[in-house]
Amino acid sequence: AGAAAGAAATCASYPFDLLRTTLAAQGEPRVYSGLRAAATGIVRQRGVRGLYRGLGVTLLEIVPYSALNFGLYDGFNGAYNRFRNRQRAAVGQRASEHHAASSLQHFMCGLAAGTLAKLGTHPLDVAKKRYQIAGLQRAAQYGAPVTAEAIKSLPACLRNIWVREGLRGLYKGALPSCLKSAPATAVTFATYELCIRALLRADAAASAAERSEVA
């Protein structure tokens, strides 16, 4: 259900992502004056399907990105908890004295998970953007236009980037991408854990109140 909801949300908002990339990549002189002009021009050239070019790559990227995010977050949390428990056991603290994980721990584990997940899937993000700007006629100073031949398939697109630009091409823009997504992931996980903790406390308080009323 979660995956289906995520896919539906991506499909609904994808045209805006494509238009944002197009407007950012066009450079100067501008090909399109604004959002409406870009949408009209793309539909005129390629039809409504043009607004969804690269959607398949985006949906393909979501699966490994989400899996890495959650898997790495759980792994980092588990590793830190084991390390913390060993440290406390070494000074004679019992397991019952171990404190719950802090919000800082959740934030840092989320930050590390978000960074590695983004690095692991960034080549797919680069390929998606090549699909989005394919055929865009911009000034030569911004690089050669992406041809239809270069995006005939995802493997062909990745291979073309590798041959022409090497590993650096596959990770072009990785730093700003990580600076954007990793903190967002960290805040999401930390906020989620805080909400879960608050709900558990509220549930425990409600249960205790019910027991006292019965008694």
mmCIF file of N, CA and C in Angstrom, residues 29-143:
data_model
loop_
_atom_site.group_PDB
_atom_site.id
_atom_site.type_symbol
_atom_site.label_atom_id
_atom_site.label_comp_id
_atom_site.label_asym_id
_atom_site.label_seq_id
_atom_site.Cartn_x
_atom_site.Cartn_y
_atom_site.Cartn_z
ATOM 1 N N PRO A 29 20.512 32.074 -23.679
ATOM 2 C CA PRO A 29 19.165 32.648 -23.628
ATOM 3 C C PRO A 29 18.117 31.575 -23.358
ATOM 4 N N ARG A 30 17.060 31.952 -22.681
ATOM 5 C CA ARG A 30 16.052 30.979 -22.270
ATOM 6 C C ARG A 30 15.245 30.459 -23.464
ATOM 7 N N VAL A 31 14.979 29.168 -23.415
ATOM 8 C CA VAL A 31 14.117 28.548 -24.435
ATOM 9 C C VAL A 31 12.655 28.817 -24.091
ATOM 10 N N TYR A 32 12.325 28.713 -22.813
ATOM 11 C CA TYR A 32 10.958 28.938 -22.339
ATOM 12 C C TYR A 32 10.977 30.072 -21.316
ATOM 13 N N SER A 33 9.988 30.951 -21.394
ATOM 14 C CA SER A 33 9.940 32.102 -20.499
ATOM 15 C C SER A 33 9.469 31.760 -19.101
ATOM 16 N N GLY A 34 8.758 30.656 -18.976
ATOM 17 C CA GLY A 34 8.236 30.294 -17.667
ATOM 18 C C GLY A 34 7.594 28.922 -17.676
ATOM 19 N N LEU A 35 6.936 28.593 -16.568
ATOM 20 C CA LEU A 35 6.344 27.263 -16.390
ATOM 21 C C LEU A 35 5.288 26.972 -17.452
ATOM 22 N N ARG A 36 4.400 27.931 -17.665
ATOM 23 C CA ARG A 36 3.312 27.721 -18.627
ATOM 24 C C ARG A 36 3.851 27.564 -20.043
ATOM 25 N N ALA A 37 4.828 28.391 -20.396
ATOM 26 C CA ALA A 37 5.415 28.307 -21.740
ATOM 27 C C ALA A 37 6.117 26.976 -21.941
ATOM 28 N N ALA A 38 6.797 26.492 -20.900
ATOM 29 C CA ALA A 38 7.496 25.208 -21.002
ATOM 30 C C ALA A 38 6.501 24.068 -21.178
ATOM 31 N N ALA A 39 5.429 24.078 -20.390
ATOM 32 C CA ALA A 39 4.423 23.015 -20.492
ATOM 33 C C ALA A 39 3.769 23.024 -21.873
ATOM 34 N N THR A 40 3.418 24.215 -22.353
ATOM 35 C CA THR A 40 2.788 24.336 -23.672
ATOM 36 C C THR A 40 3.724 23.865 -24.776
ATOM 37 N N GLY A 41 4.985 24.282 -24.701
ATOM 38 C CA GLY A 41 5.959 23.906 -25.722
ATOM 39 C C GLY A 41 6.224 22.416 -25.758
ATOM 40 N N ILE A 42 6.334 21.779 -24.589
ATOM 41 C CA ILE A 42 6.599 20.345 -24.534
ATOM 42 C C ILE A 42 5.409 19.556 -25.069
ATOM 43 N N VAL A 43 4.202 19.971 -24.689
ATOM 44 C CA VAL A 43 3.001 19.282 -25.176
ATOM 45 C C VAL A 43 2.871 19.453 -26.685
ATOM 46 N N ARG A 44 3.199 20.617 -27.190
ATOM 47 C CA ARG A 44 3.109 20.860 -28.630
ATOM 48 C C ARG A 44 4.110 19.980 -29.394
ATOM 49 N N GLN A 45 5.290 19.796 -28.840
ATOM 50 C CA GLN A 45 6.327 19.026 -29.530
ATOM 51 C C GLN A 45 6.151 17.520 -29.381
ATOM 52 N N ARG A 46 5.763 17.069 -28.191
ATOM 53 C CA ARG A 46 5.771 15.624 -27.909
ATOM 54 C C ARG A 46 4.435 15.082 -27.421
ATOM 55 N N GLY A 47 3.452 15.951 -27.274
ATOM 56 C CA GLY A 47 2.182 15.519 -26.737
ATOM 57 C C GLY A 47 2.222 15.466 -25.212
ATOM 58 N N VAL A 48 1.112 15.073 -24.609
ATOM 59 C CA VAL A 48 1.039 15.002 -23.144
ATOM 60 C C VAL A 48 2.057 14.005 -22.595
ATOM 61 N N ARG A 49 2.362 12.960 -23.362
ATOM 62 C CA ARG A 49 3.351 11.972 -22.924
ATOM 63 C C ARG A 49 4.712 12.613 -22.684
ATOM 64 N N GLY A 50 4.982 13.727 -23.351
ATOM 65 C CA GLY A 50 6.254 14.409 -23.151
ATOM 66 C C GLY A 50 6.445 14.905 -21.742
ATOM 67 N N LEU A 51 5.340 15.198 -21.045
ATOM 68 C CA LEU A 51 5.417 15.660 -19.665
ATOM 69 C C LEU A 51 5.762 14.522 -18.704
ATOM 70 N N TYR A 52 5.729 13.291 -19.204
ATOM 71 C CA TYR A 52 6.015 12.128 -18.366
ATOM 72 C C TYR A 52 7.265 11.374 -18.831
ATOM 73 N N ARG A 53 8.054 12.000 -19.681
ATOM 74 C CA ARG A 53 9.289 11.345 -20.135
ATOM 75 C C ARG A 53 10.235 11.172 -18.943
ATOM 76 N N GLY A 54 10.691 9.944 -18.748
ATOM 77 C CA GLY A 54 11.574 9.643 -17.624
ATOM 78 C C GLY A 54 10.849 9.157 -16.379
ATOM 79 N N LEU A 55 9.515 9.066 -16.450
ATOM 80 C CA LEU A 55 8.754 8.617 -15.281
ATOM 81 C C LEU A 55 9.134 7.201 -14.875
ATOM 82 N N GLY A 56 9.340 6.328 -15.877
ATOM 83 C CA GLY A 56 9.705 4.945 -15.565
ATOM 84 C C GLY A 56 11.004 4.857 -14.776
ATOM 85 N N VAL A 57 11.981 5.683 -15.137
ATOM 86 C CA VAL A 57 13.261 5.698 -14.416
ATOM 87 C C VAL A 57 13.048 6.177 -12.985
ATOM 88 N N THR A 58 12.181 7.175 -12.826
ATOM 89 C CA THR A 58 11.895 7.709 -11.494
ATOM 90 C C THR A 58 11.263 6.650 -10.604
ATOM 91 N N LEU A 59 10.274 5.921 -11.140
ATOM 92 C CA LEU A 59 9.627 4.869 -10.358
ATOM 93 C C LEU A 59 10.615 3.750 -10.042
ATOM 94 N N LEU A 60 11.502 3.466 -10.993
ATOM 95 C CA LEU A 60 12.527 2.447 -10.762
ATOM 96 C C LEU A 60 13.502 2.890 -9.675
ATOM 97 N N GLU A 61 13.770 4.173 -9.600
ATOM 98 C CA GLU A 61 14.703 4.708 -8.599
ATOM 99 C C GLU A 61 14.117 4.645 -7.191
ATOM 100 N N ILE A 62 12.797 4.800 -7.080
ATOM 101 C CA ILE A 62 12.154 4.847 -5.767
ATOM 102 C C ILE A 62 12.371 3.557 -4.983
ATOM 103 N N VAL A 63 12.300 2.412 -5.665
ATOM 104 C CA VAL A 63 12.371 1.119 -4.977
ATOM 105 C C VAL A 63 13.711 0.924 -4.268
ATOM 106 N N PRO A 64 14.856 0.989 -4.971
ATOM 107 C CA PRO A 64 16.124 0.806 -4.257
ATOM 108 C C PRO A 64 16.410 1.936 -3.275
ATOM 109 N N TYR A 65 15.985 3.167 -3.598
ATOM 110 C CA TYR A 65 16.236 4.289 -2.693
ATOM 111 C C TYR A 65 15.512 4.085 -1.367
ATOM 112 N N SER A 66 14.245 3.701 -1.432
ATOM 113 C CA SER A 66 13.476 3.466 -0.204
ATOM 114 C C SER A 66 14.031 2.278 0.568
ATOM 115 N N ALA A 67 14.373 1.211 -0.159
ATOM 116 C CA ALA A 67 14.918 0.024 0.503
ATOM 117 C C ALA A 67 16.227 0.352 1.215
ATOM 118 N N LEU A 68 17.106 1.092 0.549
ATOM 119 C CA LEU A 68 18.371 1.482 1.169
ATOM 120 C C LEU A 68 18.138 2.412 2.353
ATOM 121 N N ASN A 69 17.224 3.351 2.207
ATOM 122 C CA ASN A 69 16.942 4.298 3.294
ATOM 123 C C ASN A 69 16.531 3.577 4.570
ATOM 124 N N PHE A 70 15.509 2.741 4.471
ATOM 125 C CA PHE A 70 14.991 2.066 5.655
ATOM 126 C C PHE A 70 15.950 0.990 6.164
ATOM 127 N N GLY A 71 16.541 0.242 5.231
ATOM 128 C CA GLY A 71 17.465 -0.814 5.636
ATOM 129 C C GLY A 71 18.695 -0.269 6.330
ATOM 130 N N LEU A 72 19.286 0.773 5.772
ATOM 131 C CA LEU A 72 20.479 1.366 6.381
ATOM 132 C C LEU A 72 20.142 2.048 7.702
ATOM 133 N N TYR A 73 18.986 2.693 7.766
ATOM 134 C CA TYR A 73 18.582 3.350 9.020
ATOM 135 C C TYR A 73 18.450 2.331 10.143
ATOM 136 N N ASP A 74 17.761 1.235 9.870
ATOM 137 C CA ASP A 74 17.628 0.181 10.882
ATOM 138 C C ASP A 74 18.991 -0.411 11.241
ATOM 139 N N GLY A 75 19.841 -0.606 10.227
ATOM 140 C CA GLY A 75 21.158 -1.169 10.474
ATOM 141 C C GLY A 75 22.033 -0.270 11.336
ATOM 142 N N PHE A 76 22.031 1.032 11.027
ATOM 143 C CA PHE A 76 22.831 1.981 11.812
ATOM 144 C C PHE A 76 22.310 2.086 13.242
ATOM 145 N N ASN A 77 20.984 2.114 13.399
ATOM 146 C CA ASN A 77 20.410 2.171 14.741
ATOM 147 C C ASN A 77 20.774 0.935 15.549
ATOM 148 N N GLY A 78 20.646 -0.234 14.913
ATOM 149 C CA GLY A 78 20.972 -1.479 15.602
ATOM 150 C C GLY A 78 22.443 -1.543 15.992
ATOM 151 N N ALA A 79 23.322 -1.125 15.081
ATOM 152 C CA ALA A 79 24.757 -1.153 15.365
ATOM 153 C C ALA A 79 25.106 -0.213 16.506
ATOM 154 N N TYR A 80 24.515 0.981 16.491
ATOM 155 C CA TYR A 80 24.815 1.931 17.565
ATOM 156 C C TYR A 80 24.273 1.438 18.899
ATOM 157 N N ASN A 81 23.071 0.849 18.909
ATOM 158 C CA ASN A 81 22.502 0.322 20.149
ATOM 159 C C ASN A 81 23.374 -0.787 20.729
ATOM 160 N N ARG A 82 23.873 -1.671 19.858
ATOM 161 C CA ARG A 82 24.743 -2.747 20.353
ATOM 162 C C ARG A 82 26.041 -2.174 20.916
ATOM 163 N N PHE A 83 26.596 -1.182 20.216
ATOM 164 C CA PHE A 83 27.826 -0.550 20.705
ATOM 165 C C PHE A 83 27.589 0.129 22.049
ATOM 166 N N ARG A 84 26.486 0.857 22.164
ATOM 167 C CA ARG A 84 26.167 1.564 23.406
ATOM 168 C C ARG A 84 25.942 0.587 24.553
ATOM 169 N N ASN A 85 25.249 -0.512 24.266
ATOM 170 C CA ASN A 85 24.991 -1.500 25.315
ATOM 171 C C ASN A 85 26.270 -2.180 25.781
ATOM 172 N N ARG A 86 27.182 -2.444 24.853
ATOM 173 C CA ARG A 86 28.471 -3.044 25.243
ATOM 174 C C ARG A 86 29.267 -2.083 26.118
ATOM 175 N N GLN A 87 29.225 -0.797 25.752
ATOM 176 C CA GLN A 87 29.952 0.201 26.543
ATOM 177 C C GLN A 87 29.395 0.298 27.955
ATOM 178 N N ARG A 88 28.083 0.255 28.078
ATOM 179 C CA ARG A 88 27.462 0.357 29.394
ATOM 180 C C ARG A 88 27.639 -0.925 30.197
ATOM 181 N N ALA A 89 27.604 -2.037 29.494
ATOM 182 C CA ALA A 89 27.836 -3.304 30.194
ATOM 183 C C ALA A 89 29.255 -3.375 30.745
ATOM 184 N N ALA A 90 30.192 -2.741 30.050
ATOM 185 C CA ALA A 90 31.590 -2.756 30.474
ATOM 186 C C ALA A 90 31.797 -2.013 31.785
ATOM 187 N N VAL A 91 30.910 -1.057 32.087
ATOM 188 C CA VAL A 91 31.040 -0.315 33.346
ATOM 189 C C VAL A 91 30.038 -0.806 34.384
ATOM 190 N N GLY A 92 29.420 -1.962 34.127
ATOM 191 C CA GLY A 92 28.594 -2.617 35.125
ATOM 192 C C GLY A 92 27.133 -2.230 35.141
ATOM 193 N N GLN A 93 26.665 -1.509 34.136
ATOM 194 C CA GLN A 93 25.242 -1.178 34.079
ATOM 195 C C GLN A 93 24.447 -2.375 33.599
ATOM 196 N N ARG A 94 23.271 -2.569 34.213
ATOM 197 C CA ARG A 94 22.401 -3.666 33.778
ATOM 198 C C ARG A 94 21.571 -3.238 32.579
ATOM 199 N N ALA A 95 21.034 -4.233 31.883
ATOM 200 C CA ALA A 95 20.235 -3.945 30.681
ATOM 201 C C ALA A 95 19.045 -3.061 30.996
ATOM 202 N N SER A 96 18.475 -3.206 32.188
ATOM 203 C CA SER A 96 17.308 -2.414 32.549
ATOM 204 C C SER A 96 17.639 -0.939 32.722
ATOM 205 N N GLU A 97 18.941 -0.637 32.876
ATOM 206 C CA GLU A 97 19.355 0.732 33.060
ATOM 207 C C GLU A 97 19.684 1.432 31.738
ATOM 208 N N HIS A 98 19.636 0.678 30.649
ATOM 209 C CA HIS A 98 19.947 1.262 29.347
ATOM 210 C C HIS A 98 18.840 2.220 28.933
ATOM 211 N N HIS A 99 19.242 3.393 28.485
ATOM 212 C CA HIS A 99 18.273 4.417 28.100
ATOM 213 C C HIS A 99 17.809 4.215 26.660
ATOM 214 N N ALA A 100 16.641 4.768 26.388
ATOM 215 C CA ALA A 100 16.116 4.699 25.016
ATOM 216 C C ALA A 100 16.987 5.552 24.091
ATOM 217 N N ALA A 101 16.930 5.213 22.817
ATOM 218 C CA ALA A 101 17.706 5.962 21.819
ATOM 219 C C ALA A 101 17.265 7.419 21.811
ATOM 220 N N SER A 102 18.219 8.323 21.645
ATOM 221 C CA SER A 102 17.931 9.751 21.651
ATOM 222 C C SER A 102 17.506 10.226 20.264
ATOM 223 N N SER A 103 16.937 11.424 20.228
ATOM 224 C CA SER A 103 16.564 12.028 18.946
ATOM 225 C C SER A 103 17.811 12.316 18.108
ATOM 226 N N LEU A 104 18.913 12.658 18.781
ATOM 227 C CA LEU A 104 20.160 12.900 18.055
ATOM 228 C C LEU A 104 20.625 11.631 17.354
ATOM 229 N N GLN A 105 20.501 10.482 18.041
ATOM 230 C CA GLN A 105 20.879 9.213 17.412
ATOM 231 C C GLN A 105 20.030 8.961 16.173
ATOM 232 N N HIS A 106 18.734 9.148 16.295
ATOM 233 C CA HIS A 106 17.846 8.929 15.150
ATOM 234 C C HIS A 106 18.183 9.875 14.007
ATOM 235 N N PHE A 107 18.493 11.127 14.358
ATOM 236 C CA PHE A 107 18.831 12.115 13.324
ATOM 237 C C PHE A 107 20.122 11.722 12.602
ATOM 238 N N MET A 108 21.155 11.355 13.360
ATOM 239 C CA MET A 108 22.439 11.024 12.752
ATOM 240 C C MET A 108 22.352 9.738 11.927
ATOM 241 N N CYS A 109 21.609 8.742 12.425
ATOM 242 C CA CYS A 109 21.433 7.498 11.662
ATOM 243 C C CYS A 109 20.647 7.769 10.380
ATOM 244 N N GLY A 110 19.642 8.644 10.472
ATOM 245 C CA GLY A 110 18.884 9.017 9.283
ATOM 246 C C GLY A 110 19.725 9.798 8.297
ATOM 247 N N LEU A 111 20.604 10.653 8.818
ATOM 248 C CA LEU A 111 21.493 11.435 7.948
ATOM 249 C C LEU A 111 22.442 10.522 7.185
ATOM 250 N N ALA A 112 23.028 9.553 7.897
ATOM 251 C CA ALA A 112 23.946 8.615 7.234
ATOM 252 C C ALA A 112 23.209 7.740 6.230
ATOM 253 N N ALA A 113 22.020 7.266 6.609
ATOM 254 C CA ALA A 113 21.240 6.421 5.703
ATOM 255 C C ALA A 113 20.826 7.193 4.460
ATOM 256 N N GLY A 114 20.373 8.424 4.641
ATOM 257 C CA GLY A 114 19.953 9.240 3.508
ATOM 258 C C GLY A 114 21.094 9.545 2.556
ATOM 259 N N THR A 115 22.275 9.795 3.110
ATOM 260 C CA THR A 115 23.446 10.087 2.272
ATOM 261 C C THR A 115 23.830 8.878 1.427
ATOM 262 N N LEU A 116 23.938 7.717 2.066
ATOM 263 C CA LEU A 116 24.348 6.510 1.337
ATOM 264 C C LEU A 116 23.285 6.060 0.343
ATOM 265 N N ALA A 117 22.008 6.196 0.722
ATOM 266 C CA ALA A 117 20.925 5.813 -0.197
ATOM 267 C C ALA A 117 20.932 6.699 -1.440
ATOM 268 N N LYS A 118 21.172 7.991 -1.245
ATOM 269 C CA LYS A 118 21.209 8.899 -2.387
ATOM 270 C C LYS A 118 22.424 8.616 -3.271
ATOM 271 N N LEU A 119 23.581 8.361 -2.661
ATOM 272 C CA LEU A 119 24.777 8.040 -3.448
ATOM 273 C C LEU A 119 24.590 6.737 -4.221
ATOM 274 N N GLY A 120 23.900 5.778 -3.604
ATOM 275 C CA GLY A 120 23.696 4.490 -4.252
ATOM 276 C C GLY A 120 22.781 4.547 -5.456
ATOM 277 N N THR A 121 21.879 5.509 -5.469
ATOM 278 C CA THR A 121 20.897 5.595 -6.562
ATOM 279 C C THR A 121 21.086 6.840 -7.427
ATOM 280 N N HIS A 122 22.112 7.626 -7.154
ATOM 281 C CA HIS A 122 22.287 8.882 -7.899
ATOM 282 C C HIS A 122 22.442 8.687 -9.412
ATOM 283 N N PRO A 123 23.140 7.644 -9.886
ATOM 284 C CA PRO A 123 23.215 7.459 -11.340
ATOM 285 C C PRO A 123 21.841 7.377 -12.006
ATOM 286 N N LEU A 124 20.865 6.783 -11.312
ATOM 287 C CA LEU A 124 19.510 6.732 -11.865
ATOM 288 C C LEU A 124 18.891 8.125 -11.907
ATOM 289 N N ASP A 125 19.209 8.948 -10.930
ATOM 290 C CA ASP A 125 18.705 10.320 -10.921
ATOM 291 C C ASP A 125 19.301 11.123 -12.072
ATOM 292 N N VAL A 126 20.594 10.909 -12.347
ATOM 293 C CA VAL A 126 21.237 11.578 -13.485
ATOM 294 C C VAL A 126 20.570 11.140 -14.791
ATOM 295 N N ALA A 127 20.328 9.834 -14.924
ATOM 296 C CA ALA A 127 19.672 9.321 -16.127
ATOM 297 C C ALA A 127 18.274 9.912 -16.272
ATOM 298 N N LYS A 128 17.561 10.022 -15.168
ATOM 299 C CA LYS A 128 16.211 10.604 -15.228
ATOM 300 C C LYS A 128 16.250 12.020 -15.784
ATOM 301 N N LYS A 129 17.214 12.800 -15.332
ATOM 302 C CA LYS A 129 17.308 14.187 -15.803
ATOM 303 C C LYS A 129 17.695 14.243 -17.287
ATOM 304 N N ARG A 130 18.481 13.269 -17.755
ATOM 305 C CA ARG A 130 18.798 13.230 -19.189
ATOM 306 C C ARG A 130 17.532 12.968 -19.998
ATOM 307 N N TYR A 131 16.684 12.081 -19.484
ATOM 308 C CA TYR A 131 15.403 11.829 -20.149
ATOM 309 C C TYR A 131 14.563 13.112 -20.186
ATOM 310 N N GLN A 132 14.572 13.845 -19.081
ATOM 311 C CA GLN A 132 13.713 15.019 -18.973
ATOM 312 C C GLN A 132 14.117 16.138 -19.929
ATOM 313 N N ILE A 133 15.429 16.298 -20.167
ATOM 314 C CA ILE A 133 15.867 17.412 -21.014
ATOM 315 C C ILE A 133 16.229 16.971 -22.430
ATOM 316 N N ALA A 134 15.943 15.725 -22.766
ATOM 317 C CA ALA A 134 16.250 15.238 -24.117
ATOM 318 C C ALA A 134 15.552 16.099 -25.164
ATOM 319 N N GLY A 135 16.315 16.549 -26.156
ATOM 320 C CA GLY A 135 15.758 17.370 -27.227
ATOM 321 C C GLY A 135 15.714 18.849 -26.930
ATOM 322 N N LEU A 136 16.076 19.249 -25.702
ATOM 323 C CA LEU A 136 16.061 20.666 -25.349
ATOM 324 C C LEU A 136 17.203 21.384 -26.072
ATOM 325 N N GLN A 137 16.859 22.358 -26.885
ATOM 326 C CA GLN A 137 17.849 23.102 -27.661
ATOM 327 C C GLN A 137 18.340 24.296 -26.839
ATOM 328 N N ARG A 138 19.496 24.150 -26.235
ATOM 329 C CA ARG A 138 20.055 25.218 -25.426
ATOM 330 C C ARG A 138 21.408 25.643 -25.981
ATOM 331 N N ALA A 139 21.960 26.723 -25.446
ATOM 332 C CA ALA A 139 23.225 27.260 -25.936
ATOM 333 C C ALA A 139 24.338 26.224 -25.797
ATOM 334 N N ALA A 140 25.292 26.263 -26.731
ATOM 335 C CA ALA A 140 26.379 25.273 -26.758
ATOM 336 C C ALA A 140 27.227 25.310 -25.506
ATOM 337 N N GLN A 141 27.289 26.448 -24.839
ATOM 338 C CA GLN A 141 28.116 26.557 -23.633
ATOM 339 C C GLN A 141 27.632 25.665 -22.509
ATOM 340 N N TYR A 142 26.381 25.198 -22.600
ATOM 341 C CA TYR A 142 25.821 24.327 -21.571
ATOM 342 C C TYR A 142 25.951 22.847 -21.936
ATOM 343 N N GLY A 143 26.670 22.562 -22.994
ATOM 344 C CA GLY A 143 26.882 21.181 -23.389
ATOM 345 C C GLY A 143 26.030 20.778 -24.579
#
